[in-house]
């Protein structure tokens, strides 16, 4: 990693570079914590240099600058090579330490995040130049590929997991589902590793998947990060309450249908990502098995509920 261009970029902002440390993890690019001096004050930034195939965030920031600035702590984005962004250091993501919180503390935390998502979804999506989000077979195919690799490497991996996903997508025709709720600006990836709490406010990072789509897109990505039945039930109900307080209501069947379909798709997407983290050595065998069993169980539960209630893409 060449530090010279980082030093030069900071110097162009009248900021003195003091040092940096790489942040390890399963990231789409190289991420560093930067120590610097700005107007004689010691400051910390996060510098993210994008991988060539994962640089969509540069264009996203260009297209919805005002929106992103209201919900993140981005200082600067460089579109010239090497493409990168500079953010204020927000500390640790909410994911860290979340599991040890009490149920009430978890509900309060989720309430803060949901309230913030509500504010984002109430932003008028006019001339944003964002792509439209549509369900497809992409996450199913990736997940089946990941689980197939896992089954070939680990004796404890079960072919039942693949059958469950295949069955859900086929029986519900998920790839052809059309969202029913009015479209809004969605962050696209607000799982708990991309959510921070700083200065009494919730902030979101990693906007590369931002798009116009159902608001349940963000809600269900948040939900798939939860491993507690009470919390999973709490999040969409609290979101509905927040939207009602903002004067926005939806047809109940439309809300429930989007909720179920998008939840299954995002459980599948993040299951594949968790397996990838296991392959990269970031998760233990015990942890990945717990994650897979929970998410597979949720996919089965939601599919059965959809079939029983008749809430499917044909209503």
PDB file of C-alpha atoms in Angstrom:
ATOM      1  CA  UNK A   1       0.000   0.000   0.000  1.00  0.00           C
ATOM      2  CA  UNK A   2       1.528   3.309  -1.128  1.00  0.00           C
ATOM      3  CA  UNK A   3       1.043   5.931   1.572  1.00  0.00           C
ATOM      4  CA  UNK A   4       2.230   8.805  -0.611  1.00  0.00           C
ATOM      5  CA  UNK A   5      -1.085   9.396  -2.354  1.00  0.00           C
ATOM      6  CA  UNK A   6      -2.901   9.334   1.014  1.00  0.00           C
ATOM      7  CA  UNK A   7      -0.484  11.898   2.412  1.00  0.00           C
ATOM      8  CA  UNK A   8      -0.890  14.040  -0.718  1.00  0.00           C
ATOM      9  CA  UNK A   9      -4.685  13.842  -0.571  1.00  0.00           C
ATOM     10  CA  UNK A  10      -4.757  14.870   3.066  1.00  0.00           C
ATOM     11  CA  UNK A  11      -2.298  17.665   2.398  1.00  0.00           C
ATOM     12  CA  UNK A  12      -4.652  18.954  -0.282  1.00  0.00           C
ATOM     13  CA  UNK A  13      -7.270  19.261   2.474  1.00  0.00           C
ATOM     14  CA  UNK A  14      -4.791  21.106   4.726  1.00  0.00           C
ATOM     15  CA  UNK A  15      -4.612  18.041   6.957  1.00  0.00           C
ATOM     16  CA  UNK A  16      -1.305  16.662   8.240  1.00  0.00           C
ATOM     17  CA  UNK A  17      -0.880  12.892   8.063  1.00  0.00           C
ATOM     18  CA  UNK A  18       0.444  11.362  11.295  1.00  0.00           C
ATOM     19  CA  UNK A  19       0.045   7.617  10.760  1.00  0.00           C
ATOM     20  CA  UNK A  20      -2.313   4.814   9.824  1.00  0.00           C
ATOM     21  CA  UNK A  21      -3.262   1.252  10.700  1.00  0.00           C
ATOM     22  CA  UNK A  22      -5.027  -1.275   8.485  1.00  0.00           C
ATOM     23  CA  UNK A  23      -8.414  -2.536   9.661  1.00  0.00           C
ATOM     24  CA  UNK A  24      -8.593  -6.270   9.039  1.00  0.00           C
ATOM     25  CA  UNK A  25     -11.730  -8.156   8.080  1.00  0.00           C
ATOM     26  CA  UNK A  26     -13.801  -9.332   5.131  1.00  0.00           C
ATOM     27  CA  UNK A  27     -13.923  -5.983   3.351  1.00  0.00           C
ATOM     28  CA  UNK A  28     -14.532  -5.007  -0.262  1.00  0.00           C
ATOM     29  CA  UNK A  29     -11.281  -3.069  -0.556  1.00  0.00           C
ATOM     30  CA  UNK A  30      -8.567  -1.786   1.769  1.00  0.00           C
ATOM     31  CA  UNK A  31      -9.585   0.097   4.906  1.00  0.00           C
ATOM     32  CA  UNK A  32      -7.303   2.096   7.212  1.00  0.00           C
ATOM     33  CA  UNK A  33      -7.671   4.135  10.379  1.00  0.00           C
ATOM     34  CA  UNK A  34      -5.843   7.421   9.826  1.00  0.00           C
ATOM     35  CA  UNK A  35      -4.376   9.625  12.554  1.00  0.00           C
ATOM     36  CA  UNK A  36      -4.067  13.223  11.424  1.00  0.00           C
ATOM     37  CA  UNK A  37      -3.809  16.826  12.498  1.00  0.00           C
ATOM     38  CA  UNK A  38      -6.432  19.301  11.302  1.00  0.00           C
ATOM     39  CA  UNK A  39      -6.221  22.931  12.399  1.00  0.00           C
ATOM     40  CA  UNK A  40      -3.960  21.894  15.295  1.00  0.00           C
ATOM     41  CA  UNK A  41      -6.526  19.333  16.444  1.00  0.00           C
ATOM     42  CA  UNK A  42      -5.828  15.586  16.544  1.00  0.00           C
ATOM     43  CA  UNK A  43      -8.446  13.755  14.468  1.00  0.00           C
ATOM     44  CA  UNK A  44      -9.132  10.215  13.274  1.00  0.00           C
ATOM     45  CA  UNK A  45     -10.486   9.240   9.887  1.00  0.00           C
ATOM     46  CA  UNK A  46     -11.319   6.014   8.088  1.00  0.00           C
ATOM     47  CA  UNK A  47      -9.801   5.802   4.618  1.00  0.00           C
ATOM     48  CA  UNK A  48     -11.377   3.242   2.287  1.00  0.00           C
ATOM     49  CA  UNK A  49      -9.721   2.410  -1.009  1.00  0.00           C
ATOM     50  CA  UNK A  50     -12.133   0.527  -3.257  1.00  0.00           C
ATOM     51  CA  UNK A  51     -11.406  -2.731  -5.017  1.00  0.00           C
ATOM     52  CA  UNK A  52     -11.693  -2.311  -8.807  1.00  0.00           C
ATOM     53  CA  UNK A  53     -14.813  -4.479  -9.041  1.00  0.00           C
ATOM     54  CA  UNK A  54     -16.456  -2.950  -5.940  1.00  0.00           C
ATOM     55  CA  UNK A  55     -16.324   0.788  -6.640  1.00  0.00           C
ATOM     56  CA  UNK A  56     -20.065   1.436  -7.182  1.00  0.00           C
ATOM     57  CA  UNK A  57     -20.107   3.576  -4.061  1.00  0.00           C
ATOM     58  CA  UNK A  58     -18.202   6.342  -5.840  1.00  0.00           C
ATOM     59  CA  UNK A  59     -21.046   6.764  -8.316  1.00  0.00           C
ATOM     60  CA  UNK A  60     -23.685   6.391  -5.595  1.00  0.00           C
ATOM     61  CA  UNK A  61     -22.159   9.238  -3.616  1.00  0.00           C
ATOM     62  CA  UNK A  62     -22.015  11.371  -6.736  1.00  0.00           C
ATOM     63  CA  UNK A  63     -25.700  10.765  -7.481  1.00  0.00           C
ATOM     64  CA  UNK A  64     -27.191  11.244  -4.006  1.00  0.00           C
ATOM     65  CA  UNK A  65     -24.599  13.378  -2.242  1.00  0.00           C
ATOM     66  CA  UNK A  66     -27.066  15.342  -0.116  1.00  0.00           C
ATOM     67  CA  UNK A  67     -28.875  12.213   1.047  1.00  0.00           C
ATOM     68  CA  UNK A  68     -25.703  10.310   1.910  1.00  0.00           C
ATOM     69  CA  UNK A  69     -24.245  13.316   3.734  1.00  0.00           C
ATOM     70  CA  UNK A  70     -27.300  13.399   5.996  1.00  0.00           C
ATOM     71  CA  UNK A  71     -26.962   9.762   7.024  1.00  0.00           C
ATOM     72  CA  UNK A  72     -23.226   9.132   7.001  1.00  0.00           C
ATOM     73  CA  UNK A  73     -19.996  10.845   7.998  1.00  0.00           C
ATOM     74  CA  UNK A  74     -18.241  11.040   4.637  1.00  0.00           C
ATOM     75  CA  UNK A  75     -15.624  13.778   4.369  1.00  0.00           C
ATOM     76  CA  UNK A  76     -14.377  13.316   0.811  1.00  0.00           C
ATOM     77  CA  UNK A  77     -14.723  10.947  -2.169  1.00  0.00           C
ATOM     78  CA  UNK A  78     -12.040  10.598  -4.845  1.00  0.00           C
ATOM     79  CA  UNK A  79     -13.178   9.390  -8.253  1.00  0.00           C
ATOM     80  CA  UNK A  80      -9.679   9.432  -9.741  1.00  0.00           C
ATOM     81  CA  UNK A  81      -7.475   6.348  -9.281  1.00  0.00           C
ATOM     82  CA  UNK A  82      -7.047   5.012  -6.733  1.00  0.00           C
ATOM     83  CA  UNK A  83     -10.743   5.555  -6.042  1.00  0.00           C
ATOM     84  CA  UNK A  84     -11.322   6.052  -2.339  1.00  0.00           C
ATOM     85  CA  UNK A  85     -13.281   7.853   0.348  1.00  0.00           C
ATOM     86  CA  UNK A  86     -12.470   9.491   3.646  1.00  0.00           C
ATOM     87  CA  UNK A  87     -14.897   9.250   6.576  1.00  0.00           C
ATOM     88  CA  UNK A  88     -14.861  10.376  10.159  1.00  0.00           C
ATOM     89  CA  UNK A  89     -13.959   7.515  12.488  1.00  0.00           C
ATOM     90  CA  UNK A  90     -17.245   6.375  14.042  1.00  0.00           C
ATOM     91  CA  UNK A  91     -15.680   3.832  16.380  1.00  0.00           C
ATOM     92  CA  UNK A  92     -17.064   0.300  16.501  1.00  0.00           C
ATOM     93  CA  UNK A  93     -20.143  -0.885  14.599  1.00  0.00           C
ATOM     94  CA  UNK A  94     -23.292  -1.726  16.534  1.00  0.00           C
ATOM     95  CA  UNK A  95     -22.650  -5.391  15.691  1.00  0.00           C
ATOM     96  CA  UNK A  96     -19.827  -5.452  18.243  1.00  0.00           C
ATOM     97  CA  UNK A  97     -21.311  -6.058  21.655  1.00  0.00           C
ATOM     98  CA  UNK A  98     -24.888  -6.380  20.405  1.00  0.00           C
ATOM     99  CA  UNK A  99     -25.249 -10.054  21.351  1.00  0.00           C
ATOM    100  CA  UNK A 100     -24.488  -9.412  25.034  1.00  0.00           C
ATOM    101  CA  UNK A 101     -27.169  -6.729  25.414  1.00  0.00           C
ATOM    102  CA  UNK A 102     -30.390  -7.484  27.254  1.00  0.00           C
ATOM    103  CA  UNK A 103     -33.577  -7.873  25.203  1.00  0.00           C
ATOM    104  CA  UNK A 104     -34.751  -4.393  26.208  1.00  0.00           C
ATOM    105  CA  UNK A 105     -31.401  -2.866  25.269  1.00  0.00           C
ATOM    106  CA  UNK A 106     -31.538  -4.632  21.928  1.00  0.00           C
ATOM    107  CA  UNK A 107     -35.037  -3.276  21.316  1.00  0.00           C
ATOM    108  CA  UNK A 108     -33.908   0.255  22.105  1.00  0.00           C
ATOM    109  CA  UNK A 109     -30.961  -0.134  19.749  1.00  0.00           C
ATOM    110  CA  UNK A 110     -33.171  -1.511  16.984  1.00  0.00           C
ATOM    111  CA  UNK A 111     -35.622   1.296  17.631  1.00  0.00           C
ATOM    112  CA  UNK A 112     -32.903   3.895  17.016  1.00  0.00           C
ATOM    113  CA  UNK A 113     -31.877   2.199  13.758  1.00  0.00           C
ATOM    114  CA  UNK A 114     -35.451   1.776  12.519  1.00  0.00           C
ATOM    115  CA  UNK A 115     -36.242   5.413  13.291  1.00  0.00           C
ATOM    116  CA  UNK A 116     -33.228   6.473  11.251  1.00  0.00           C
ATOM    117  CA  UNK A 117     -34.227   4.210   8.354  1.00  0.00           C
ATOM    118  CA  UNK A 118     -37.685   5.759   8.466  1.00  0.00           C
ATOM    119  CA  UNK A 119     -36.104   9.187   7.986  1.00  0.00           C
ATOM    120  CA  UNK A 120     -34.162   7.899   4.984  1.00  0.00           C
ATOM    121  CA  UNK A 121     -37.246   6.333   3.433  1.00  0.00           C
ATOM    122  CA  UNK A 122     -39.144   9.589   3.772  1.00  0.00           C
ATOM    123  CA  UNK A 123     -36.624  11.401   1.541  1.00  0.00           C
ATOM    124  CA  UNK A 124     -38.310  12.142  -1.782  1.00  0.00           C
ATOM    125  CA  UNK A 125     -36.695   9.902  -4.446  1.00  0.00           C
ATOM    126  CA  UNK A 126     -36.692  12.524  -7.197  1.00  0.00           C
ATOM    127  CA  UNK A 127     -34.047  12.449  -9.948  1.00  0.00           C
ATOM    128  CA  UNK A 128     -31.656  10.354  -7.893  1.00  0.00           C
ATOM    129  CA  UNK A 129     -30.182   8.372 -10.822  1.00  0.00           C
ATOM    130  CA  UNK A 130     -30.179   5.310  -8.569  1.00  0.00           C
ATOM    131  CA  UNK A 131     -30.855   1.863 -10.015  1.00  0.00           C
ATOM    132  CA  UNK A 132     -34.157   0.103  -9.360  1.00  0.00           C
ATOM    133  CA  UNK A 133     -33.990  -2.868  -7.044  1.00  0.00           C
ATOM    134  CA  UNK A 134     -35.674  -6.058  -8.241  1.00  0.00           C
ATOM    135  CA  UNK A 135     -35.616  -9.559  -6.841  1.00  0.00           C
ATOM    136  CA  UNK A 136     -33.802 -12.130  -8.971  1.00  0.00           C
ATOM    137  CA  UNK A 137     -32.026 -15.490  -8.744  1.00  0.00           C
ATOM    138  CA  UNK A 138     -28.666 -13.855  -7.943  1.00  0.00           C
ATOM    139  CA  UNK A 139     -28.534 -14.507  -4.204  1.00  0.00           C
ATOM    140  CA  UNK A 140     -30.095 -17.972  -4.514  1.00  0.00           C
ATOM    141  CA  UNK A 141     -27.451 -19.004  -7.058  1.00  0.00           C
ATOM    142  CA  UNK A 142     -24.610 -17.625  -4.967  1.00  0.00           C
ATOM    143  CA  UNK A 143     -25.895 -19.264  -1.804  1.00  0.00           C
ATOM    144  CA  UNK A 144     -26.400 -22.648  -3.457  1.00  0.00           C
ATOM    145  CA  UNK A 145     -22.868 -22.435  -4.828  1.00  0.00           C
ATOM    146  CA  UNK A 146     -21.476 -21.564  -1.383  1.00  0.00           C
ATOM    147  CA  UNK A 147     -23.394 -24.347   0.350  1.00  0.00           C
ATOM    148  CA  UNK A 148     -22.310 -26.804  -2.341  1.00  0.00           C
ATOM    149  CA  UNK A 149     -18.674 -25.930  -1.644  1.00  0.00           C
ATOM    150  CA  UNK A 150     -19.300 -26.274   2.074  1.00  0.00           C
ATOM    151  CA  UNK A 151     -20.851 -29.730   1.628  1.00  0.00           C
ATOM    152  CA  UNK A 152     -17.854 -30.857  -0.410  1.00  0.00           C
ATOM    153  CA  UNK A 153     -15.444 -29.742   2.317  1.00  0.00           C
ATOM    154  CA  UNK A 154     -17.222 -30.460   5.604  1.00  0.00           C
ATOM    155  CA  UNK A 155     -18.939 -33.689   6.622  1.00  0.00           C
ATOM    156  CA  UNK A 156     -21.295 -31.836   8.974  1.00  0.00           C
ATOM    157  CA  UNK A 157     -22.758 -29.706   6.163  1.00  0.00           C
ATOM    158  CA  UNK A 158     -26.238 -30.837   5.171  1.00  0.00           C
ATOM    159  CA  UNK A 159     -27.678 -31.070   1.621  1.00  0.00           C
ATOM    160  CA  UNK A 160     -31.017 -30.216   3.288  1.00  0.00           C
ATOM    161  CA  UNK A 161     -29.897 -26.594   3.448  1.00  0.00           C
ATOM    162  CA  UNK A 162     -29.631 -26.397  -0.337  1.00  0.00           C
ATOM    163  CA  UNK A 163     -32.989 -28.132  -0.804  1.00  0.00           C
ATOM    164  CA  UNK A 164     -34.684 -25.681   1.556  1.00  0.00           C
ATOM    165  CA  UNK A 165     -33.484 -22.672  -0.417  1.00  0.00           C
ATOM    166  CA  UNK A 166     -34.240 -24.216  -3.800  1.00  0.00           C
ATOM    167  CA  UNK A 167     -37.724 -25.150  -2.658  1.00  0.00           C
ATOM    168  CA  UNK A 168     -38.506 -21.690  -1.290  1.00  0.00           C
ATOM    169  CA  UNK A 169     -37.461 -19.908  -4.483  1.00  0.00           C
ATOM    170  CA  UNK A 170     -39.297 -22.344  -6.739  1.00  0.00           C
ATOM    171  CA  UNK A 171     -42.548 -22.681  -4.784  1.00  0.00           C
ATOM    172  CA  UNK A 172     -42.853 -18.936  -4.155  1.00  0.00           C
ATOM    173  CA  UNK A 173     -41.403 -17.893  -7.535  1.00  0.00           C
ATOM    174  CA  UNK A 174     -39.242 -15.366  -5.699  1.00  0.00           C
ATOM    175  CA  UNK A 175     -37.147 -14.245  -8.715  1.00  0.00           C
ATOM    176  CA  UNK A 176     -40.272 -12.881 -10.427  1.00  0.00           C
ATOM    177  CA  UNK A 177     -41.821 -11.202  -7.407  1.00  0.00           C
ATOM    178  CA  UNK A 178     -42.729  -7.536  -7.912  1.00  0.00           C
ATOM    179  CA  UNK A 179     -42.556  -5.352  -4.805  1.00  0.00           C
ATOM    180  CA  UNK A 180     -45.889  -3.847  -3.814  1.00  0.00           C
ATOM    181  CA  UNK A 181     -45.033  -1.006  -1.415  1.00  0.00           C
ATOM    182  CA  UNK A 182     -44.246   2.450  -2.873  1.00  0.00           C
ATOM    183  CA  UNK A 183     -40.584   2.763  -3.825  1.00  0.00           C
ATOM    184  CA  UNK A 184     -38.178   4.815  -1.728  1.00  0.00           C
ATOM    185  CA  UNK A 185     -34.438   5.461  -1.496  1.00  0.00           C
ATOM    186  CA  UNK A 186     -32.951   2.416   0.212  1.00  0.00           C
ATOM    187  CA  UNK A 187     -29.491   2.049   1.700  1.00  0.00           C
ATOM    188  CA  UNK A 188     -29.375  -1.542   0.510  1.00  0.00           C
ATOM    189  CA  UNK A 189     -27.067  -3.045   3.128  1.00  0.00           C
ATOM    190  CA  UNK A 190     -27.893  -1.837   6.671  1.00  0.00           C
ATOM    191  CA  UNK A 191     -26.755  -4.950   8.535  1.00  0.00           C
ATOM    192  CA  UNK A 192     -25.281  -4.266  11.961  1.00  0.00           C
ATOM    193  CA  UNK A 193     -21.666  -4.136  10.770  1.00  0.00           C
ATOM    194  CA  UNK A 194     -22.619  -1.146   8.598  1.00  0.00           C
ATOM    195  CA  UNK A 195     -24.475   0.733  11.344  1.00  0.00           C
ATOM    196  CA  UNK A 196     -22.815   2.956  13.953  1.00  0.00           C
ATOM    197  CA  UNK A 197     -23.964   5.067  16.890  1.00  0.00           C
ATOM    198  CA  UNK A 198     -21.984   8.262  17.410  1.00  0.00           C
ATOM    199  CA  UNK A 199     -22.830  11.690  18.836  1.00  0.00           C
ATOM    200  CA  UNK A 200     -26.325  10.493  19.821  1.00  0.00           C
ATOM    201  CA  UNK A 201     -27.195   9.532  16.251  1.00  0.00           C
ATOM    202  CA  UNK A 202     -27.265   6.467  14.017  1.00  0.00           C
ATOM    203  CA  UNK A 203     -25.002   6.512  10.945  1.00  0.00           C
ATOM    204  CA  UNK A 204     -24.756   4.171   7.961  1.00  0.00           C
ATOM    205  CA  UNK A 205     -21.652   3.244   5.970  1.00  0.00           C
ATOM    206  CA  UNK A 206     -21.199   1.233   2.723  1.00  0.00           C
ATOM    207  CA  UNK A 207     -23.791   2.684   0.358  1.00  0.00           C
ATOM    208  CA  UNK A 208     -22.701   0.721  -2.715  1.00  0.00           C
ATOM    209  CA  UNK A 209     -26.021  -1.155  -2.926  1.00  0.00           C
ATOM    210  CA  UNK A 210     -28.242   1.941  -2.578  1.00  0.00           C
ATOM    211  CA  UNK A 211     -31.213   1.777  -4.925  1.00  0.00           C
ATOM    212  CA  UNK A 212     -34.835   2.721  -5.402  1.00  0.00           C
ATOM    213  CA  UNK A 213     -36.998  -0.063  -4.037  1.00  0.00           C
ATOM    214  CA  UNK A 214     -39.390  -1.287  -1.397  1.00  0.00           C
ATOM    215  CA  UNK A 215     -38.620   0.105   2.073  1.00  0.00           C
ATOM    216  CA  UNK A 216     -38.834  -3.481   3.315  1.00  0.00           C
ATOM    217  CA  UNK A 217     -35.547  -4.054   1.524  1.00  0.00           C
ATOM    218  CA  UNK A 218     -33.678  -2.238   4.311  1.00  0.00           C
ATOM    219  CA  UNK A 219     -35.915  -3.525   7.081  1.00  0.00           C
ATOM    220  CA  UNK A 220     -35.344  -7.173   6.145  1.00  0.00           C
ATOM    221  CA  UNK A 221     -31.576  -6.791   5.769  1.00  0.00           C
ATOM    222  CA  UNK A 222     -31.603  -5.467   9.313  1.00  0.00           C
ATOM    223  CA  UNK A 223     -33.864  -8.326  10.453  1.00  0.00           C
ATOM    224  CA  UNK A 224     -31.640 -11.074   9.025  1.00  0.00           C
ATOM    225  CA  UNK A 225     -28.914  -9.909  11.416  1.00  0.00           C
ATOM    226  CA  UNK A 226     -31.096 -10.821  14.413  1.00  0.00           C
ATOM    227  CA  UNK A 227     -31.210 -14.228  16.068  1.00  0.00           C
ATOM    228  CA  UNK A 228     -34.154 -13.711  18.412  1.00  0.00           C
ATOM    229  CA  UNK A 229     -37.835 -14.338  17.645  1.00  0.00           C
ATOM    230  CA  UNK A 230     -39.084 -11.415  19.742  1.00  0.00           C
ATOM    231  CA  UNK A 231     -36.751  -8.952  18.036  1.00  0.00           C
ATOM    232  CA  UNK A 232     -37.581 -10.241  14.571  1.00  0.00           C
ATOM    233  CA  UNK A 233     -41.262  -9.633  15.291  1.00  0.00           C
ATOM    234  CA  UNK A 234     -40.516  -6.251  16.881  1.00  0.00           C
ATOM    235  CA  UNK A 235     -38.563  -4.623  14.037  1.00  0.00           C
ATOM    236  CA  UNK A 236     -41.254  -4.525  11.291  1.00  0.00           C
ATOM    237  CA  UNK A 237     -43.989  -3.548  13.763  1.00  0.00           C
ATOM    238  CA  UNK A 238     -41.913  -0.681  15.110  1.00  0.00           C
ATOM    239  CA  UNK A 239     -41.098   0.375  11.562  1.00  0.00           C
ATOM    240  CA  UNK A 240     -44.829   0.460  10.742  1.00  0.00           C
ATOM    241  CA  UNK A 241     -45.419   2.581  13.819  1.00  0.00           C
ATOM    242  CA  UNK A 242     -42.674   5.043  12.821  1.00  0.00           C
ATOM    243  CA  UNK A 243     -44.075   5.374   9.304  1.00  0.00           C
ATOM    244  CA  UNK A 244     -47.610   5.912  10.607  1.00  0.00           C
ATOM    245  CA  UNK A 245     -46.342   8.663  12.874  1.00  0.00           C
ATOM    246  CA  UNK A 246     -44.820  10.220   9.756  1.00  0.00           C
ATOM    247  CA  UNK A 247     -48.202  10.096   8.038  1.00  0.00           C
ATOM    248  CA  UNK A 248     -47.406   7.150   5.753  1.00  0.00           C
ATOM    249  CA  UNK A 249     -49.511   3.981   5.681  1.00  0.00           C
ATOM    250  CA  UNK A 250     -49.627   0.961   3.384  1.00  0.00           C
ATOM    251  CA  UNK A 251     -52.068  -1.782   2.554  1.00  0.00           C
ATOM    252  CA  UNK A 252     -51.344  -4.454   5.159  1.00  0.00           C
ATOM    253  CA  UNK A 253     -51.144  -7.336   2.665  1.00  0.00           C
ATOM    254  CA  UNK A 254     -48.686  -5.374   0.518  1.00  0.00           C
ATOM    255  CA  UNK A 255     -46.477  -4.693   3.536  1.00  0.00           C
ATOM    256  CA  UNK A 256     -46.577  -8.326   4.715  1.00  0.00           C
ATOM    257  CA  UNK A 257     -45.916  -9.673   1.231  1.00  0.00           C
ATOM    258  CA  UNK A 258     -42.851  -7.457   0.651  1.00  0.00           C
ATOM    259  CA  UNK A 259     -41.660  -8.245   4.166  1.00  0.00           C
ATOM    260  CA  UNK A 260     -41.778 -12.006   3.617  1.00  0.00           C
ATOM    261  CA  UNK A 261     -40.308 -12.153   0.118  1.00  0.00           C
ATOM    262  CA  UNK A 262     -37.489  -9.740   0.802  1.00  0.00           C
ATOM    263  CA  UNK A 263     -36.706 -11.392   4.125  1.00  0.00           C
ATOM    264  CA  UNK A 264     -36.217 -14.776   2.451  1.00  0.00           C
ATOM    265  CA  UNK A 265     -34.028 -13.239  -0.270  1.00  0.00           C
ATOM    266  CA  UNK A 266     -31.864 -11.397   2.250  1.00  0.00           C
ATOM    267  CA  UNK A 267     -31.572 -14.368   4.587  1.00  0.00           C
ATOM    268  CA  UNK A 268     -30.256 -16.244   1.554  1.00  0.00           C
ATOM    269  CA  UNK A 269     -27.898 -13.447   0.519  1.00  0.00           C
ATOM    270  CA  UNK A 270     -26.357 -13.040   3.959  1.00  0.00           C
ATOM    271  CA  UNK A 271     -26.179 -16.796   4.513  1.00  0.00           C
ATOM    272  CA  UNK A 272     -23.916 -16.957   1.466  1.00  0.00           C
ATOM    273  CA  UNK A 273     -21.841 -14.079   2.814  1.00  0.00           C
ATOM    274  CA  UNK A 274     -21.493 -15.727   6.238  1.00  0.00           C
ATOM    275  CA  UNK A 275     -20.237 -18.902   4.554  1.00  0.00           C
ATOM    276  CA  UNK A 276     -17.719 -16.775   2.661  1.00  0.00           C
ATOM    277  CA  UNK A 277     -16.535 -15.278   5.947  1.00  0.00           C
ATOM    278  CA  UNK A 278     -16.115 -18.818   7.277  1.00  0.00           C
ATOM    279  CA  UNK A 279     -14.037 -19.756   4.224  1.00  0.00           C
ATOM    280  CA  UNK A 280     -11.866 -16.697   4.877  1.00  0.00           C
ATOM    281  CA  UNK A 281     -11.290 -17.738   8.491  1.00  0.00           C
ATOM    282  CA  UNK A 282     -13.422 -15.078  10.176  1.00  0.00           C
ATOM    283  CA  UNK A 283     -15.974 -17.513  11.678  1.00  0.00           C
ATOM    284  CA  UNK A 284     -15.570 -20.767  13.611  1.00  0.00           C
ATOM    285  CA  UNK A 285     -17.249 -24.027  12.582  1.00  0.00           C
ATOM    286  CA  UNK A 286     -19.523 -23.798  15.617  1.00  0.00           C
ATOM    287  CA  UNK A 287     -20.609 -20.259  14.723  1.00  0.00           C
ATOM    288  CA  UNK A 288     -21.268 -20.872  11.032  1.00  0.00           C
ATOM    289  CA  UNK A 289     -23.321 -23.980  11.830  1.00  0.00           C
ATOM    290  CA  UNK A 290     -25.454 -21.957  14.274  1.00  0.00           C
ATOM    291  CA  UNK A 291     -25.922 -19.193  11.700  1.00  0.00           C
ATOM    292  CA  UNK A 292     -26.885 -21.570   8.900  1.00  0.00           C
ATOM    293  CA  UNK A 293     -29.364 -23.538  10.992  1.00  0.00           C
ATOM    294  CA  UNK A 294     -31.062 -20.344  12.187  1.00  0.00           C
ATOM    295  CA  UNK A 295     -31.340 -18.767   8.748  1.00  0.00           C
ATOM    296  CA  UNK A 296     -32.505 -21.995   7.128  1.00  0.00           C
ATOM    297  CA  UNK A 297     -35.090 -22.313   9.889  1.00  0.00           C
ATOM    298  CA  UNK A 298     -36.314 -18.773   9.224  1.00  0.00           C
ATOM    299  CA  UNK A 299     -36.578 -19.422   5.481  1.00  0.00           C
ATOM    300  CA  UNK A 300     -38.664 -22.526   6.171  1.00  0.00           C
ATOM    301  CA  UNK A 301     -40.866 -20.667   8.662  1.00  0.00           C
ATOM    302  CA  UNK A 302     -41.600 -17.725   6.372  1.00  0.00           C
ATOM    303  CA  UNK A 303     -42.252 -19.939   3.339  1.00  0.00           C
ATOM    304  CA  UNK A 304     -44.799 -21.982   5.278  1.00  0.00           C
ATOM    305  CA  UNK A 305     -46.485 -18.838   6.603  1.00  0.00           C
ATOM    306  CA  UNK A 306     -46.740 -17.416   3.091  1.00  0.00           C
ATOM    307  CA  UNK A 307     -48.273 -20.591   1.747  1.00  0.00           C
ATOM    308  CA  UNK A 308     -50.753 -20.832   4.613  1.00  0.00           C
ATOM    309  CA  UNK A 309     -51.867 -17.194   4.347  1.00  0.00           C
ATOM    310  CA  UNK A 310     -51.862 -17.046   0.580  1.00  0.00           C
ATOM    311  CA  UNK A 311     -49.528 -14.045   0.643  1.00  0.00           C
ATOM    312  CA  UNK A 312     -47.597 -14.658  -2.534  1.00  0.00           C
ATOM    313  CA  UNK A 313     -46.655 -12.935  -5.737  1.00  0.00           C
ATOM    314  CA  UNK A 314     -50.044 -13.689  -7.322  1.00  0.00           C
ATOM    315  CA  UNK A 315     -52.201 -11.639  -4.944  1.00  0.00           C
TER     316      UNK A 315
END
